[in-house]
XYZ file of N, CA and C in Angstrom:
801
model
N 8.225 -40.340 55.987
C 8.851 -39.726 54.658
C 9.857 -40.497 53.902
N 10.137 -41.396 53.826
C 10.988 -42.503 53.516
C 9.932 -42.930 51.504
N 8.234 -43.104 52.298
C 7.299 -43.400 51.741
C 6.989 -42.423 50.838
N 6.700 -41.313 51.474
C 6.348 -39.559 50.414
C 7.846 -40.000 49.171
N 9.023 -40.182 49.859
C 10.111 -40.150 48.711
C 9.964 -40.977 47.699
N 10.039 -41.806 48.141
C 9.840 -42.929 47.391
C 8.633 -42.809 46.328
N 7.553 -41.971 46.929
C 6.457 -41.851 45.628
C 6.707 -40.360 44.254
N 7.513 -39.714 45.139
C 7.844 -38.465 45.013
C 8.959 -38.973 43.032
N 9.783 -40.069 44.067
C 11.140 -40.337 42.364
C 10.196 -41.136 41.824
N 9.139 -42.246 42.283
C 8.361 -42.712 41.078
C 7.804 -41.675 39.819
N 7.336 -40.776 40.558
C 6.514 -40.104 39.843
C 7.155 -39.341 38.902
N 8.864 -38.669 39.168
C 9.462 -38.324 38.571
C 10.822 -39.249 37.376
N 10.565 -40.695 37.745
C 10.233 -41.494 36.972
C 9.295 -41.398 35.633
N 8.254 -41.515 36.419
C 7.211 -41.539 34.881
C 6.851 -40.747 34.080
N 7.097 -39.377 34.798
C 7.379 -38.139 33.869
C 8.482 -38.311 32.796
N 9.396 -38.702 33.270
C 10.110 -38.469 32.722
C 10.213 -39.614 31.169
N 9.757 -41.037 31.787
C 8.831 -41.617 30.792
C 8.907 -41.569 29.463
N 7.559 -40.480 30.501
C 6.251 -39.768 29.561
C 7.003 -39.166 28.393
N 7.798 -38.161 29.189
C 8.401 -36.805 28.114
C 8.995 -38.144 27.071
N 10.090 -39.018 27.169
C 11.070 -39.753 26.363
C 9.895 -40.119 25.315
N 8.400 -40.220 26.228
C 8.002 -41.682 24.874
C 6.938 -40.223 23.457
N 7.666 -39.230 24.573
C 6.315 -38.055 23.354
C 6.914 -38.294 22.192
N 5.708 -38.098 21.215
C 5.797 -37.924 19.485
C 6.358 -36.720 19.357
N 7.617 -36.773 18.484
C 7.867 -35.502 17.349
C 6.463 -34.729 17.035
N 6.932 -33.154 16.920
C 6.041 -32.775 16.872
C 5.264 -32.575 14.987
N 4.309 -32.716 14.541
C 4.312 -32.164 13.411
C 3.719 -31.810 12.823
N 5.429 -31.329 11.451
C 4.872 -30.303 10.656
C 4.471 -30.433 9.681
N 3.677 -30.104 9.112
C 3.119 -29.730 7.673
C 4.179 -28.983 6.684
N 4.513 -29.796 5.809
C 5.294 -28.830 4.973
C 4.390 -28.797 3.545
N 5.017 -27.334 2.866
C 4.589 -27.174 1.682
C 5.178 -28.515 0.485
N 4.620 -28.669 -0.231
C 5.561 -29.363 -1.330
C 4.678 -28.878 -2.971
N 5.726 -28.654 -3.628
C 5.106 -28.154 -4.734
C 4.870 -29.335 -5.718
N 3.379 -29.159 -6.623
C 3.291 -30.102 -7.424
C 3.759 -30.702 -9.287
N 4.829 -30.443 -9.251
C 5.904 -30.221 -10.127
C 7.409 -31.149 -9.662
N 8.204 -30.913 -11.165
C 9.586 -31.526 -10.799
C 9.847 -31.468 -9.753
N 10.868 -32.076 -9.213
C 12.379 -31.674 -7.922
C 13.188 -31.564 -8.428
N 14.065 -30.519 -8.440
C 15.543 -30.204 -9.033
C 16.104 -30.439 -7.523
N 17.497 -30.504 -8.178
C 18.754 -29.754 -6.720
C 18.465 -28.874 -5.253
N 17.322 -28.337 -6.143
C 17.660 -26.256 -5.513
C 16.132 -27.158 -4.253
N 15.567 -28.130 -4.350
C 14.132 -28.323 -3.234
C 15.149 -29.324 -2.795
N 15.895 -29.978 -3.211
C 16.807 -30.915 -2.548
C 16.863 -30.445 -1.698
N 18.227 -29.720 -2.205
C 18.811 -28.826 -0.889
C 17.738 -28.023 0.033
N 16.505 -27.564 -0.345
C 15.777 -27.578 0.963
C 15.360 -27.875 2.231
N 15.171 -29.504 1.582
C 14.878 -30.689 2.253
C 15.609 -30.305 2.817
N 16.540 -31.056 3.051
C 17.402 -31.434 3.741
C 18.240 -30.387 4.450
N 18.064 -29.148 4.443
C 18.707 -28.326 4.816
C 17.680 -27.473 5.809
N 16.460 -27.891 6.085
C 15.280 -27.998 6.609
C 15.826 -29.163 8.272
N 16.000 -30.256 7.640
C 16.146 -31.646 8.325
C 16.999 -31.001 9.714
N 18.288 -30.829 8.912
C 19.959 -30.399 9.016
C 19.702 -29.188 10.196
N 19.112 -28.222 9.918
C 18.846 -26.913 10.701
C 17.892 -27.003 11.877
N 17.407 -27.936 11.807
C 16.643 -28.878 13.276
C 17.081 -29.641 14.219
N 17.658 -30.743 13.045
C 18.538 -31.201 14.261
C 19.505 -30.175 14.996
N 19.917 -29.892 14.204
C 21.330 -28.717 15.250
C 20.818 -28.265 16.450
N 19.532 -27.739 16.392
C 19.489 -27.441 17.843
C 18.236 -28.638 18.041
N 18.263 -30.004 18.001
C 17.665 -30.574 18.966
C 16.542 -31.013 18.845
N 15.704 -30.124 17.736
C 14.011 -29.811 17.612
C 13.617 -31.197 17.443
N 12.555 -31.974 17.909
C 11.755 -33.118 17.492
C 11.339 -32.814 16.291
N 10.691 -33.401 14.983
C 9.909 -32.866 14.518
C 9.520 -34.014 13.280
N 8.528 -34.431 13.423
C 8.058 -35.164 11.796
C 7.483 -34.464 10.970
N 8.233 -34.560 10.119
C 7.601 -33.675 8.761
C 7.128 -34.080 7.654
N 6.085 -33.596 7.332
C 4.493 -34.375 6.710
C 4.405 -33.486 5.153
N 4.984 -33.794 4.065
C 4.723 -32.782 2.645
C 3.469 -32.854 2.364
N 2.644 -32.145 2.163
C 2.080 -31.505 1.986
C 1.382 -31.126 0.014
N 1.146 -31.467 -0.726
C 0.893 -31.275 -1.909
C 0.065 -29.975 -2.140
N 0.341 -29.293 -2.277
C -0.132 -27.750 -2.647
C -0.537 -26.910 -4.276
N -1.282 -25.821 -4.272
C -1.707 -25.563 -5.635
C -0.813 -24.744 -6.173
N 0.093 -25.014 -7.206
C 1.424 -24.342 -7.959
C 0.551 -22.798 -7.959
N -0.013 -22.544 -6.944
C 0.244 -20.438 -7.744
C 0.950 -19.810 -6.371
N 1.599 -19.199 -6.071
C 2.463 -18.983 -5.150
C 1.775 -18.117 -3.613
N 0.818 -17.287 -4.459
C 0.014 -16.925 -2.899
C -0.644 -17.752 -2.691
N -1.444 -18.537 -3.279
C -2.518 -19.154 -2.623
C -1.693 -19.896 -1.475
N -0.544 -20.728 -2.056
C 0.373 -21.466 -1.132
C 0.625 -20.760 0.807
N 0.423 -19.193 0.520
C 1.457 -18.515 1.680
C -0.357 -18.520 2.316
N -1.412 -18.246 1.474
C -2.492 -17.767 2.052
C -3.451 -19.025 2.783
N -2.364 -20.419 2.135
C -3.162 -22.395 3.459
C -1.402 -21.546 4.377
N -0.506 -20.572 4.880
C 0.090 -21.127 5.836
C -0.309 -19.844 6.581
N -0.843 -19.074 5.952
C -1.497 -17.702 6.935
C -2.365 -18.930 7.453
N -3.239 -19.549 7.153
C -4.536 -20.524 7.433
C -4.641 -21.345 8.769
N -3.312 -21.322 9.067
C -2.826 -22.980 9.464
C -2.550 -24.137 8.661
N -2.845 -24.217 7.745
C -3.415 -25.569 7.017
C -1.905 -25.845 6.544
N -0.686 -24.976 6.435
C 0.362 -25.138 6.051
C 1.450 -24.562 7.253
N 2.260 -25.429 7.754
C 3.086 -25.220 8.537
C 4.927 -23.765 8.327
N 4.802 -24.269 7.281
C 6.085 -24.076 6.855
C 6.594 -24.157 4.999
N 7.171 -22.948 4.878
C 6.749 -23.063 2.881
C 8.505 -22.085 2.495
N 8.551 -22.200 2.006
C 9.457 -21.052 1.378
C 9.779 -20.330 -0.184
N 10.138 -19.707 -0.107
C 9.928 -18.477 -1.311
C 10.916 -17.118 -1.339
N 10.221 -16.546 -2.719
C 11.348 -15.334 -2.217
C 10.726 -14.990 -1.662
N 10.816 -13.875 -1.188
C 10.571 -12.449 -0.265
C 9.431 -11.648 -0.623
N 8.592 -10.299 -0.401
C 8.109 -9.302 -1.206
C 7.685 -8.909 0.688
N 7.239 -7.772 0.313
C 6.518 -6.624 1.724
C 5.249 -7.677 2.164
N 4.867 -7.842 1.742
C 2.985 -9.120 1.391
C 3.035 -9.916 2.357
N 4.299 -10.865 1.868
C 4.834 -12.420 2.404
C 5.300 -12.296 3.309
N 5.768 -10.954 3.905
C 6.287 -11.220 5.549
C 4.831 -10.943 6.486
N 4.213 -10.074 5.141
C 2.668 -9.971 6.255
C 2.217 -11.219 7.195
N 2.155 -11.922 5.999
C 1.697 -13.083 5.434
C 2.379 -14.392 6.981
N 3.111 -14.673 7.283
C 3.862 -15.706 7.500
C 5.486 -14.821 8.058
N 5.964 -15.412 8.958
C 7.292 -15.323 10.076
C 8.585 -15.353 9.162
N 9.023 -14.627 8.233
C 10.327 -15.245 7.277
C 11.108 -15.110 8.182
N 11.888 -15.835 8.191
C 13.086 -16.673 8.781
C 14.485 -16.237 7.829
N 15.047 -14.810 8.282
C 15.323 -13.941 7.109
C 17.253 -14.485 7.544
N 17.202 -15.863 6.869
C 18.556 -16.272 6.055
C 18.249 -16.892 4.910
N 19.140 -15.764 4.139
C 19.615 -15.957 2.639
C 19.491 -17.602 2.491
N 18.550 -18.372 1.436
C 18.972 -19.695 1.050
C 19.778 -19.922 -0.007
N 19.388 -19.101 -0.689
C 20.482 -19.471 -1.956
C 21.251 -17.807 -2.255
N 21.787 -16.925 -1.206
C 22.325 -16.333 -1.273
C 21.225 -14.811 -2.101
N 23.188 -14.437 -3.108
C 22.513 -13.170 -3.733
C 21.729 -14.041 -5.252
N 22.203 -15.454 -5.624
C 21.803 -15.976 -6.406
C 20.290 -15.916 -7.009
N 19.677 -15.898 -6.489
C 18.176 -15.472 -6.268
C 17.690 -14.536 -7.579
N 18.496 -13.239 -7.222
C 18.367 -12.326 -7.886
C 18.620 -12.674 -9.311
N 20.160 -12.965 -9.371
C 20.166 -13.359 -10.951
C 19.946 -13.737 -11.742
N 18.862 -13.135 -12.686
C 18.279 -14.200 -13.686
C 18.789 -14.067 -15.532
N 18.620 -15.475 -15.713
C 19.165 -15.876 -16.749
C 18.180 -15.766 -17.830
N 17.929 -15.491 -18.812
C 16.957 -15.724 -20.275
C 16.799 -16.878 -20.651
N 15.801 -17.552 -20.317
C 15.638 -18.473 -21.293
C 14.925 -18.184 -22.883
N 15.192 -18.418 -23.835
C 14.735 -17.872 -25.469
C 14.432 -18.764 -26.599
N 13.656 -19.192 -26.799
C 13.514 -19.459 -28.623
C 14.869 -19.676 -29.262
N 15.286 -20.593 -29.924
C 16.479 -20.501 -30.624
C 16.545 -18.765 -32.043
N 15.218 -19.416 -32.109
C 15.164 -18.266 -33.497
C 15.192 -16.570 -32.800
N 14.819 -16.405 -31.217
C 14.706 -15.548 -30.531
C 16.475 -14.664 -30.740
N 16.894 -15.856 -30.446
C 18.402 -15.367 -30.076
C 18.912 -14.201 -30.918
N 19.182 -14.251 -32.040
C 20.147 -13.895 -32.512
C 19.281 -11.530 -32.760
N 18.203 -11.758 -32.398
C 17.507 -10.716 -31.828
C 17.793 -9.962 -30.860
N 17.872 -11.274 -29.760
C 17.903 -10.492 -28.368
C 19.517 -10.607 -27.552
N 20.392 -10.817 -28.495
C 21.560 -11.544 -27.980
C 22.574 -10.032 -27.667
N 21.968 -9.021 -28.609
C 23.015 -7.882 -28.579
C 22.752 -6.510 -27.612
N 21.822 -7.032 -26.787
C 20.721 -6.276 -25.951
C 22.134 -5.959 -23.980
N 22.030 -4.906 -24.233
C 23.309 -4.583 -23.499
C 22.541 -3.658 -22.360
N 21.332 -2.957 -22.241
C 21.087 -2.205 -21.537
C 19.703 -2.350 -21.393
N 19.178 -2.046 -20.299
C 17.484 -1.943 -19.585
C 16.641 -1.379 -20.881
N 16.630 -0.513 -21.299
C 16.033 -0.197 -22.666
C 15.969 -0.400 -23.828
N 16.994 -1.325 -24.375
C 17.071 -2.216 -25.637
C 16.485 -3.433 -24.893
N 16.122 -3.994 -23.856
C 15.117 -5.185 -23.596
C 13.789 -4.776 -23.348
N 13.513 -3.377 -23.163
C 11.805 -2.616 -23.502
C 11.573 -3.701 -24.455
N 12.243 -3.880 -25.760
C 11.774 -4.381 -26.946
C 10.926 -5.801 -26.963
N 11.617 -6.171 -25.861
C 11.003 -7.932 -25.967
C 9.623 -7.663 -24.934
N 9.443 -8.606 -25.048
C 8.085 -9.354 -24.663
C 8.607 -10.175 -23.023
N 8.495 -10.371 -21.586
C 8.792 -11.057 -20.807
C 7.742 -11.887 -20.478
N 7.236 -13.448 -20.152
C 6.652 -14.155 -19.329
C 7.583 -14.572 -18.143
N 5.872 -14.428 -16.719
C 6.468 -14.790 -15.404
C 4.965 -15.301 -15.283
N 5.038 -15.833 -13.504
C 4.003 -16.498 -12.727
C 3.667 -14.891 -12.417
N 1.966 -15.261 -12.846
C 1.039 -13.867 -12.302
C 0.689 -13.131 -11.127
N 1.649 -14.542 -9.936
C 1.918 -13.626 -8.210
C 3.036 -14.146 -8.136
N 4.400 -14.070 -9.087
C 5.353 -14.365 -8.126
C 6.185 -12.387 -8.236
N 7.143 -12.402 -6.924
C 7.514 -10.810 -6.830
C 7.442 -10.280 -8.465
N 8.388 -11.307 -8.785
C 9.349 -11.227 -10.012
C 8.860 -10.412 -11.307
N 7.663 -10.386 -10.851
C 7.019 -9.690 -11.846
C 6.344 -8.578 -11.788
N 5.781 -8.171 -10.629
C 5.835 -6.563 -10.129
C 7.561 -5.778 -10.491
N 8.400 -6.463 -10.058
C 9.958 -6.019 -10.078
C 9.991 -5.640 -11.330
N 9.532 -6.503 -12.756
C 10.087 -6.112 -14.137
C 9.543 -5.067 -14.586
N 8.465 -5.328 -14.225
C 7.081 -4.073 -14.803
C 7.590 -2.403 -13.814
N 8.498 -2.552 -13.031
C 8.590 -1.812 -11.900
C 9.558 -0.993 -13.150
N 10.365 -1.524 -13.999
C 11.460 -1.297 -14.339
C 11.598 -0.954 -15.898
N 9.866 -1.237 -16.415
C 9.207 -0.614 -17.280
C 9.585 -1.767 -18.688
N 9.553 -3.114 -17.871
C 9.967 -3.847 -18.944
C 8.531 -4.986 -19.105
N 8.446 -5.362 -21.145
C 6.304 -5.573 -20.942
C 6.771 -7.411 -20.131
N 5.744 -7.712 -19.278
C 5.846 -8.758 -19.056
C 4.110 -9.307 -18.953
N 3.973 -10.395 -19.317
C 2.992 -11.337 -19.548
C 2.632 -11.800 -18.073
N 1.933 -11.586 -17.697
C 1.555 -12.768 -16.277
C 0.503 -14.096 -16.613
N 1.501 -14.813 -15.858
C 0.718 -16.284 -16.535
C 0.837 -17.360 -15.249
N -0.409 -17.738 -14.990
C -0.641 -17.890 -13.728
C -0.386 -20.303 -13.942
N 0.056 -21.033 -14.941
C 0.479 -21.671 -15.100
C 2.011 -21.688 -15.535
N 2.977 -22.522 -14.641
C 4.656 -22.616 -14.457
C 4.484 -23.479 -16.154
N 3.949 -25.062 -16.728
C 4.405 -25.599 -17.668
C 4.020 -24.475 -18.739
N 2.981 -23.276 -19.106
C 3.043 -22.425 -20.432
C 3.613 -21.378 -20.576
N 4.500 -20.896 -19.605
C 5.072 -19.905 -20.019
C 6.787 -20.701 -20.386
N 6.754 -21.922 -20.122
C 7.530 -22.567 -21.350
C 7.315 -22.792 -22.704
N 5.930 -23.071 -22.453
C 5.157 -23.878 -24.038
C 5.167 -21.898 -24.320
N 5.464 -20.926 -24.486
C 4.683 -19.717 -24.934
C 6.398 -19.505 -25.442
N 7.597 -19.378 -24.702
C 8.235 -19.616 -25.057
C 8.799 -19.930 -26.831
N 8.600 -21.338 -26.671
C 8.523 -22.106 -27.169
C 7.967 -22.945 -28.577
N 6.697 -21.377 -28.266
C 5.711 -21.283 -29.688
C 6.115 -20.170 -29.934
N 7.261 -19.407 -29.671
C 7.495 -18.172 -30.651
C 6.594 -16.860 -29.815
N 5.647 -17.575 -28.433
C 4.387 -16.371 -28.036
C 4.928 -14.983 -27.356
N 5.843 -15.729 -27.200
C 6.839 -14.499 -25.822
C 8.107 -14.684 -26.082
N 8.856 -13.287 -25.545
C 10.521 -13.227 -26.195
C 11.599 -14.413 -25.076
N 10.978 -13.637 -23.578
C 11.993 -15.032 -22.975
C 11.445 -15.443 -21.228
N 12.031 -15.542 -21.444
C 11.618 -16.011 -19.638
C 12.605 -16.451 -18.704
N 12.636 -15.053 -17.394
C 14.070 -14.927 -16.953
C 13.540 -16.005 -15.563
N 14.842 -16.756 -15.310
C 14.673 -17.673 -13.955
C 16.134 -17.271 -13.915
N 16.546 -17.975 -12.360
C 17.201 -17.569 -11.921
C 18.646 -18.450 -12.147
N 19.426 -18.063 -11.982
C 20.522 -19.116 -12.696
C 20.502 -20.297 -11.557
N 19.751 -20.475 -10.348
C 19.637 -21.842 -10.071
C 18.688 -22.589 -10.581
N 17.852 -22.261 -10.869
C 17.201 -22.526 -11.536
C 16.624 -23.566 -13.160
N 17.255 -21.899 -14.210
C 17.467 -22.585 -16.228
C 18.059 -23.993 -16.141
N 19.289 -24.088 -15.622
C 19.991 -25.113 -15.941
C 19.179 -26.323 -15.741
N 18.734 -26.895 -14.939
C 17.736 -28.238 -14.388
C 16.479 -28.019 -15.352
N 15.936 -26.556 -15.620
C 14.719 -26.867 -15.474
C 14.461 -26.909 -17.477
N 15.960 -26.330 -18.339
C 15.598 -26.585 -19.644
C 16.036 -28.141 -20.052
N 16.904 -29.177 -18.997
C 17.088 -30.487 -18.889
C 15.808 -31.135 -19.183
N 14.727 -30.738 -18.049
C 13.779 -31.448 -17.649
C 12.457 -31.415 -18.993
N 13.057 -30.269 -19.702
C 11.575 -29.254 -20.462
C 11.893 -29.890 -21.966
N 13.441 -30.232 -21.920
C 14.165 -31.501 -23.194
C 13.427 -30.995 -24.091
N 14.017 -30.233 -24.719
C 13.181 -29.203 -26.249
C 14.142 -28.617 -26.770
N 14.855 -29.131 -27.770
C 15.741 -28.268 -28.530
C 15.776 -27.345 -28.435
N 14.940 -26.004 -29.104
C 14.266 -25.466 -29.546
C 14.720 -24.278 -28.523
N 14.839 -24.632 -26.889
C 15.196 -24.121 -26.388
C 16.079 -23.226 -25.610
N 17.351 -22.554 -25.288
C 18.122 -22.003 -24.869
C 18.735 -21.074 -23.913
N 19.379 -20.322 -23.033
C 19.696 -19.534 -22.027
C 20.983 -18.747 -23.023
N 20.149 -17.294 -22.473
C 21.183 -16.216 -23.142
C 22.848 -15.937 -22.840
N 23.498 -16.343 -23.159
C 24.876 -16.882 -22.935
C 25.594 -15.540 -21.930
N 25.190 -13.956 -23.236
C 25.720 -13.042 -23.404
C 25.090 -12.284 -22.332
N 24.441 -11.856 -21.245
C 24.215 -11.297 -20.012
C 23.404 -11.306 -19.596
N 22.805 -11.372 -18.810
C 21.557 -11.846 -17.617
C 21.017 -10.291 -16.550
N 20.376 -10.531 -16.239
C 19.419 -9.355 -15.171
C 19.676 -9.695 -13.701
N 19.979 -8.687 -13.292
C 20.281 -8.626 -11.543
C 19.135 -7.832 -10.581
N 18.875 -8.532 -9.585
C 18.323 -7.104 -8.314
C 18.271 -8.326 -7.366
N 18.060 -7.276 -6.331
C 18.544 -7.649 -4.734
C 17.142 -8.247 -4.515
N 17.201 -9.556 -4.062
C 16.283 -10.083 -3.338
C 16.656 -11.444 -2.478
N 16.040 -11.709 -1.746
C 16.414 -13.066 -0.746
C 14.774 -13.878 -1.317
N 15.219 -15.317 -0.739
C 14.802 -16.289 -0.424
C 14.784 -16.881 0.828
N 13.751 -16.879 1.281
C 13.142 -17.353 2.795
C 12.347 -18.185 3.627
N 12.458 -19.350 4.414
C 11.755 -19.918 5.124
C 10.697 -19.183 5.590
N 9.226 -19.520 5.551
C 8.068 -19.089 6.140
C 7.958 -19.895 7.016
N 7.148 -19.173 7.852
C 7.123 -20.558 8.913
C 5.164 -19.451 8.902
N 3.835 -20.512 9.594
C 3.026 -20.439 10.152
C 3.299 -18.951 11.586
N 2.162 -17.825 11.230
C 2.173 -17.314 12.828
C 2.348 -17.995 13.994
N 0.954 -19.173 13.771
C 0.501 -19.928 15.184
C 2.084 -20.716 15.297
N 3.514 -20.349 15.041
C 4.092 -21.589 15.567
C 5.607 -20.914 15.419
N 5.666 -20.042 16.149
C 6.696 -19.338 16.955
C 7.841 -19.800 17.074
N 7.377 -21.218 18.356
C 8.860 -21.852 18.159
C 9.545 -22.330 17.709
N 9.027 -22.759 16.036
C 9.328 -23.645 15.339
C 10.204 -22.626 14.418
N 9.572 -21.624 14.463
C 10.180 -20.343 13.572
C 11.466 -19.972 14.049
N 11.771 -19.896 15.528
C 12.844 -19.754 16.509
C 13.640 -20.713 16.345
N 13.577 -21.922 16.469
C 14.501 -23.453 16.082
C 15.213 -23.495 14.956
N 14.626 -23.175 13.220
C 14.455 -22.801 12.506
C 15.869 -21.631 12.311
N 15.122 -20.644 12.656
C 16.454 -19.318 12.706
C 17.846 -20.066 13.453
N 17.447 -20.303 14.643
C 18.608 -20.756 15.400
C 20.125 -22.447 14.773
N 19.203 -22.943 14.565
C 19.244 -23.858 13.379
C 20.490 -23.707 12.094
N 19.532 -22.745 11.068
C 20.530 -21.847 10.000
C 22.024 -21.702 11.030
N 21.663 -20.475 11.739
C 22.848 -19.440 12.408
C 23.692 -21.146 12.602
N 23.599 -21.963 13.379
C 24.194 -23.342 13.416
C 25.295 -23.923 12.125
N 23.903 -24.140 11.858
C 25.086 -24.413 10.271
C 25.542 -23.534 9.648
N 24.914 -22.729 9.627
C 26.100 -21.531 8.839
C 27.165 -20.809 9.733
N 27.169 -21.277 10.878
C 28.444 -20.720 11.539
C 29.595 -21.861 11.479
N 29.114 -23.241 11.282
C 29.944 -24.693 11.212
C 30.539 -24.937 10.085
N 29.843 -24.025 8.804
C 30.259 -24.147 7.135
C 29.661 -25.497 6.830
N 28.796 -25.785 7.083
C 27.873 -27.080 6.658
C 26.643 -26.373 5.894
N 26.028 -25.052 6.208
C 25.397 -24.450 5.252
C 26.011 -24.266 3.795
N 27.510 -23.830 3.867
C 28.201 -23.227 2.717
C 28.621 -25.342 1.967
N 28.988 -25.991 3.040
C 28.993 -27.231 2.139
C 27.633 -28.203 1.400
N 26.697 -27.754 1.839
C 25.225 -28.094 1.086
C 24.953 -27.173 -0.123
N 25.676 -25.941 -0.296
C 25.485 -25.337 -1.732
C 26.443 -25.902 -2.459
N 27.391 -25.992 -2.192
C 28.370 -26.969 -3.036
C 27.553 -27.704 -3.342
N 27.095 -28.508 -2.567
C 26.598 -29.695 -2.265
C 25.945 -30.691 -3.976
N 24.879 -29.214 -3.769
C 23.184 -28.571 -5.247
C 23.918 -28.108 -5.510
N 25.813 -27.652 -6.023
C 25.952 -26.697 -7.232
C 25.340 -25.540 -7.454
N 24.919 -24.726 -6.056
C 23.992 -23.282 -5.838
C 24.925 -22.670 -5.574
N 26.616 -22.731 -6.502
C 27.114 -21.290 -5.626
C 27.833 -20.736 -6.651
N 27.526 -20.796 -7.765
C 27.982 -20.470 -9.692
C 26.840 -19.215 -9.843
N 27.931 -18.854 -10.290
C 27.307 -17.344 -10.688
C 27.237 -17.490 -12.323
N 26.216 -16.231 -12.797
C 25.904 -16.650 -14.770
C 26.978 -16.040 -14.975
N 27.137 -16.093 -15.998
C 28.581 -15.789 -17.279
C 26.836 -14.645 -17.453
N 28.214 -13.911 -18.492
C 28.181 -12.359 -19.055
C 26.864 -11.183 -18.177
N 27.344 -10.470 -19.190
C 27.389 -9.079 -18.045
C 26.159 -8.906 -17.687
N 26.124 -8.082 -16.829
C 24.814 -8.278 -15.603
C 23.866 -6.665 -15.789
N 22.821 -6.957 -16.225
C 22.245 -5.440 -16.195
C 20.824 -5.643 -15.155
N 21.068 -3.705 -14.257
C 21.162 -4.124 -13.033
C 19.187 -3.695 -12.754
N 18.269 -4.016 -12.405
C 16.630 -3.814 -12.379
C 17.086 -3.699 -10.573
N 16.264 -2.075 -10.369
C 15.806 -2.246 -9.028
C 14.534 -2.603 -8.467
N 14.558 -2.834 -7.012
C 13.632 -3.827 -6.604
C 13.110 -2.633 -4.968
N 11.985 -2.393 -5.854
C 11.172 -0.917 -4.245
C 10.897 -2.113 -3.350
N 10.681 -3.606 -3.932
C 9.983 -4.501 -2.989
C 10.355 -5.438 -1.529
N 11.812 -4.291 -1.393
C 13.062 -5.670 -0.952
C 14.089 -4.659 -0.278
N 14.300 -4.852 1.497
C 14.973 -4.199 1.657
C 16.308 -5.673 2.850
N 17.347 -4.761 2.382
C 18.389 -5.783 2.894
C 18.618 -5.525 4.024
N 18.271 -6.713 4.744
C 18.370 -6.333 7.142
C 18.648 -7.426 7.265
N 19.411 -7.972 6.681
C 20.408 -9.477 7.594
C 21.621 -9.030 7.437
């Protein structure tokens, strides 16, 4: 009996040692091939803190992705990527598991207009949706925002390349480029073009959210991330992170409200 007990104890000690030395789960996180801004660094830190809050052992490996959002989400659905973040839409929530904790609160749907300074005198007096319909916007061809603007009757040129949209505004081949209030200032600094500016007189507003999306084959990761974000929210750490990265300031000027039929506020 003593011998058997000794064998059992030895086996348990060996098993515990094996568990202790297990490698963390390797998680492939999509990384866009562009300049990283404070809003991106916030998401990287938030992801690490959320997983740490629930003691989920993970080794994060960044995978450079195609700049087209839809292609990245398809890579997520096919298992080439485990985690990405994006503005939500019904189609995107079918492709992967949405973690329905808004990462930027409502600020992702508050859109200021980047314009050429020569266009500003003509556009600054706009105060209604109908008045804005005289002008032409640029947006990513696979962005949910493109459908939202079109649904509200605005003229939109869908563009496949991120930098090209700034170039079209700088060359006065389009009138305005709507960007979230958390995006616009840092992007203007990166563009370093004195002809570009943000319209201070008004902005666009529509309901939407920006979520973490997890591969459907990783339900444990999705659950851990949701629990971790809940803990960070409850402790106040989520709010502190947003303040750290200056993600709490609303836009200036009057808001022109747009309808978003592609979003259900269910959190």
